[in-house]
Amino acid sequence: PPSYERTYELLEVLKRLDFLESLPVNKVQEFVSIVSESRFGKGTHILRKGDPGDHFYIIRSGNVSIQNEELVERKILGAYEYFGEVALLSEVPRTADVVAETEVRVYMIQKDQFLSFIYGTRFEKTLRRLVANRSSETWNLMASSPFLQKLTTYQKTWLESILTPRDPAWRGCQLSVSVP
């Protein structure tokens, strides 16, 4: 394949990730230079709960499941969705297992490069809000709601990223939405 094919594929991913849609050219160049690709076979554990966070992942193709015993419904992520941000931003070990449900192709960014890449961007603010809001109670509430359970995993994740707790001591259903 031509040498520029990888760059075209990465640009295709960038244009499908809404949080990266307004990146300046120098950030796009940085993204292309820091991303590596990996493939995982069906059934492979990509991440294990308790492991240290060392990479951010963007799914290029295939499906993964987020497995956490606290969730009433498994999270299934597909192409152009991402995972691994919680451990990177909160400096805690991985909070769930991530298993390849199909053959999976992912783009990975090493922790320090990822944190440097998002520093000061709208995406950093979105991810930090998502990490602060994400909880099994919130996901379970969305999974049990007749209206919200129709949303895709991507849509539910986006919704989690715009929620703000009314009272930080009380998580779950007492949330309000603030549009960034």
Short mmCIF file of C-alpha atoms in Angstrom, two decimals:
data_model
loop_
_atom_site.label_atom_id
_atom_site.label_comp_id
_atom_site.label_asym_id
_atom_site.label_seq_id
_atom_site.Cartn_x
_atom_site.Cartn_y
_atom_site.Cartn_z
CA PRO A 1 0.00 0.00 0.00
CA PRO A 2 1.12 3.59 -0.55
CA SER A 3 2.88 5.23 2.40
CA TYR A 4 0.13 7.82 2.80
CA GLU A 5 -2.63 5.20 3.23
CA ARG A 6 -2.12 5.05 7.02
CA THR A 7 -2.48 8.85 7.23
CA TYR A 8 -5.75 8.73 5.26
CA GLU A 9 -7.09 6.05 7.58
CA LEU A 10 -6.16 8.12 10.65
CA LEU A 11 -7.81 11.21 9.15
CA GLU A 12 -10.94 9.14 8.53
CA VAL A 13 -11.01 8.28 12.23
CA LEU A 14 -10.43 11.90 13.24
CA LYS A 15 -13.33 13.21 11.17
CA ARG A 16 -15.70 10.69 12.80
CA LEU A 17 -14.76 11.60 16.38
CA ASP A 18 -16.86 14.66 17.15
CA PHE A 19 -14.62 15.79 19.98
CA LEU A 20 -11.68 16.13 17.59
CA GLU A 21 -13.54 17.80 14.73
CA SER A 22 -12.10 21.27 15.26
CA LEU A 23 -8.44 20.39 15.70
CA PRO A 24 -5.89 22.76 14.19
CA VAL A 25 -3.55 21.29 11.59
CA ASN A 26 -0.61 21.05 14.01
CA LYS A 27 -2.73 18.90 16.36
CA VAL A 28 -3.76 16.66 13.46
CA GLN A 29 -0.08 16.22 12.60
CA GLU A 30 0.66 15.40 16.23
CA PHE A 31 -2.16 12.82 16.28
CA VAL A 32 -0.80 11.08 13.18
CA SER A 33 2.69 10.93 14.72
CA ILE A 34 1.69 9.50 18.14
CA VAL A 35 -0.83 6.81 17.14
CA SER A 36 0.11 3.16 16.82
CA GLU A 37 -2.09 0.34 15.61
CA SER A 38 -2.81 -3.01 17.19
CA ARG A 39 -5.07 -5.96 16.42
CA PHE A 40 -6.78 -8.34 18.83
CA GLY A 41 -8.47 -11.66 18.13
CA LYS A 42 -12.00 -12.47 19.24
CA GLY A 43 -12.10 -13.29 22.96
CA THR A 44 -8.80 -11.56 23.75
CA HIS A 45 -8.59 -9.47 26.91
CA ILE A 46 -7.38 -6.05 25.76
CA LEU A 47 -7.43 -4.58 29.27
CA ARG A 48 -7.84 -6.19 32.67
CA LYS A 49 -9.43 -4.61 35.69
CA GLY A 50 -6.76 -3.50 38.16
CA ASP A 51 -4.00 -3.07 35.59
CA PRO A 52 -2.29 0.33 35.38
CA GLY A 53 -3.47 2.67 32.64
CA ASP A 54 -0.83 3.15 29.98
CA HIS A 55 -2.74 3.71 26.71
CA PHE A 56 -5.84 5.36 25.26
CA TYR A 57 -7.68 3.30 22.61
CA ILE A 58 -9.83 4.23 19.61
CA ILE A 59 -11.60 1.38 17.85
CA ARG A 60 -10.96 1.36 14.10
CA SER A 61 -13.00 -1.78 13.43
CA GLY A 62 -14.70 -4.52 15.39
CA ASN A 63 -16.48 -4.59 18.75
CA VAL A 64 -15.32 -4.78 22.35
CA SER A 65 -17.28 -5.31 25.54
CA ILE A 66 -16.67 -3.43 28.76
CA GLN A 67 -17.11 -6.01 31.51
CA ASN A 68 -17.78 -4.79 35.01
CA GLU A 69 -19.85 -6.77 37.52
CA GLU A 70 -21.58 -3.57 38.68
CA LEU A 71 -23.23 -2.98 35.28
CA VAL A 72 -26.70 -4.43 34.67
CA GLU A 73 -26.06 -4.24 30.92
CA ARG A 74 -22.74 -4.83 29.16
CA LYS A 75 -21.30 -1.93 27.24
CA ILE A 76 -20.51 -2.89 23.67
CA LEU A 77 -18.31 -0.42 21.83
CA GLY A 78 -17.73 -0.33 18.08
CA ALA A 79 -15.87 1.58 15.41
CA TYR A 80 -14.90 5.18 16.29
CA GLU A 81 -15.64 4.70 19.99
CA TYR A 82 -12.88 4.87 22.56
CA PHE A 83 -11.89 3.46 25.93
CA GLY A 84 -9.12 3.63 28.51
CA GLU A 85 -9.52 7.29 29.45
CA VAL A 86 -10.59 6.77 33.07
CA ALA A 87 -7.29 5.27 34.25
CA LEU A 88 -5.28 7.86 32.31
CA LEU A 89 -7.08 10.91 33.66
CA SER A 90 -7.80 9.76 37.19
CA GLU A 91 -4.50 8.00 37.92
CA VAL A 92 -6.34 4.88 39.15
CA PRO A 93 -5.97 1.29 37.91
CA ARG A 94 -8.25 0.03 35.12
CA THR A 95 -11.85 -0.15 36.36
CA ALA A 96 -13.11 -2.90 34.04
CA ASP A 97 -12.08 -5.68 31.70
CA VAL A 98 -12.23 -4.92 27.99
CA VAL A 99 -12.65 -7.99 25.78
CA ALA A 100 -12.65 -8.25 21.98
CA GLU A 101 -16.10 -9.49 20.94
CA THR A 102 -14.91 -9.77 17.31
CA GLU A 103 -11.61 -9.31 15.56
CA VAL A 104 -10.65 -5.80 16.63
CA ARG A 105 -8.34 -3.19 15.17
CA VAL A 106 -7.51 -0.28 17.48
CA TYR A 107 -5.41 2.84 17.42
CA MET A 108 -3.49 3.35 20.66
CA ILE A 109 -1.84 6.40 22.15
CA GLN A 110 0.68 6.07 24.98
CA LYS A 111 -0.42 7.79 28.21
CA ASP A 112 2.07 10.69 28.33
CA GLN A 113 1.61 11.46 24.64
CA PHE A 114 -2.17 11.29 25.01
CA LEU A 115 -2.22 13.63 28.02
CA SER A 116 0.04 16.07 26.20
CA PHE A 117 -2.10 15.83 23.05
CA ILE A 118 -5.39 16.67 24.81
CA TYR A 119 -3.95 19.27 27.21
CA GLY A 120 -5.93 22.51 27.02
CA THR A 121 -8.39 21.21 24.39
CA ARG A 122 -12.17 20.96 24.47
CA PHE A 123 -11.69 17.18 24.40
CA GLU A 124 -9.74 17.30 27.68
CA LYS A 125 -12.62 19.16 29.34
CA THR A 126 -15.14 16.69 27.91
CA LEU A 127 -13.13 13.67 29.06
CA ARG A 128 -12.55 15.07 32.53
CA ARG A 129 -16.30 15.72 32.91
CA LEU A 130 -17.02 12.21 31.60
CA VAL A 131 -14.58 10.61 34.04
CA ALA A 132 -16.07 12.61 36.93
CA ASN A 133 -19.64 11.65 35.98
CA ARG A 134 -19.13 8.07 34.93
CA SER A 135 -20.48 5.56 37.39
CA SER A 136 -22.17 2.20 37.25
CA GLU A 137 -25.28 3.82 38.76
CA THR A 138 -25.53 6.30 35.90
CA TRP A 139 -25.04 3.57 33.28
CA ASN A 140 -27.55 1.28 35.02
CA LEU A 141 -30.09 4.12 35.19
CA MET A 142 -29.75 4.71 31.44
CA ALA A 143 -29.96 0.95 30.77
CA SER A 144 -33.18 0.64 32.75
CA SER A 145 -34.92 3.70 31.28
CA PRO A 146 -37.36 2.75 28.48
CA PHE A 147 -36.40 5.91 26.60
CA LEU A 148 -32.64 5.94 27.19
CA GLN A 149 -32.08 2.23 26.61
CA LYS A 150 -32.79 2.87 22.92
CA LEU A 151 -29.65 4.99 22.69
CA THR A 152 -26.44 3.51 21.33
CA THR A 153 -23.44 3.09 23.62
CA TYR A 154 -21.83 6.08 21.90
CA GLN A 155 -24.90 8.22 22.58
CA LYS A 156 -25.03 7.13 26.22
CA THR A 157 -21.34 7.96 26.63
CA TRP A 158 -21.91 11.38 25.09
CA LEU A 159 -24.83 11.92 27.49
CA GLU A 160 -22.58 10.96 30.42
CA SER A 161 -20.08 13.58 29.22
CA ILE A 162 -22.59 16.43 29.54
CA LEU A 163 -24.13 15.46 32.87
CA THR A 164 -23.21 17.37 35.97
CA PRO A 165 -24.03 16.12 39.48
CA ARG A 166 -26.36 18.43 41.43
CA ASP A 167 -24.83 17.25 44.67
CA PRO A 168 -21.36 15.66 44.42
CA ALA A 169 -22.12 13.41 47.40
CA TRP A 170 -25.14 11.93 45.58
CA ARG A 171 -24.47 10.20 42.26
CA GLY A 172 -26.86 8.40 40.00
CA CYS A 173 -30.29 9.72 39.11
CA GLN A 174 -29.95 13.19 40.61
CA LEU A 175 -28.13 14.65 37.61
CA SER A 176 -28.74 17.66 35.44
CA VAL A 177 -27.55 18.33 31.94
CA SER A 178 -25.27 21.24 31.12
CA VAL A 179 -24.48 21.74 27.48
CA PRO A 180 -20.81 22.67 26.94
#
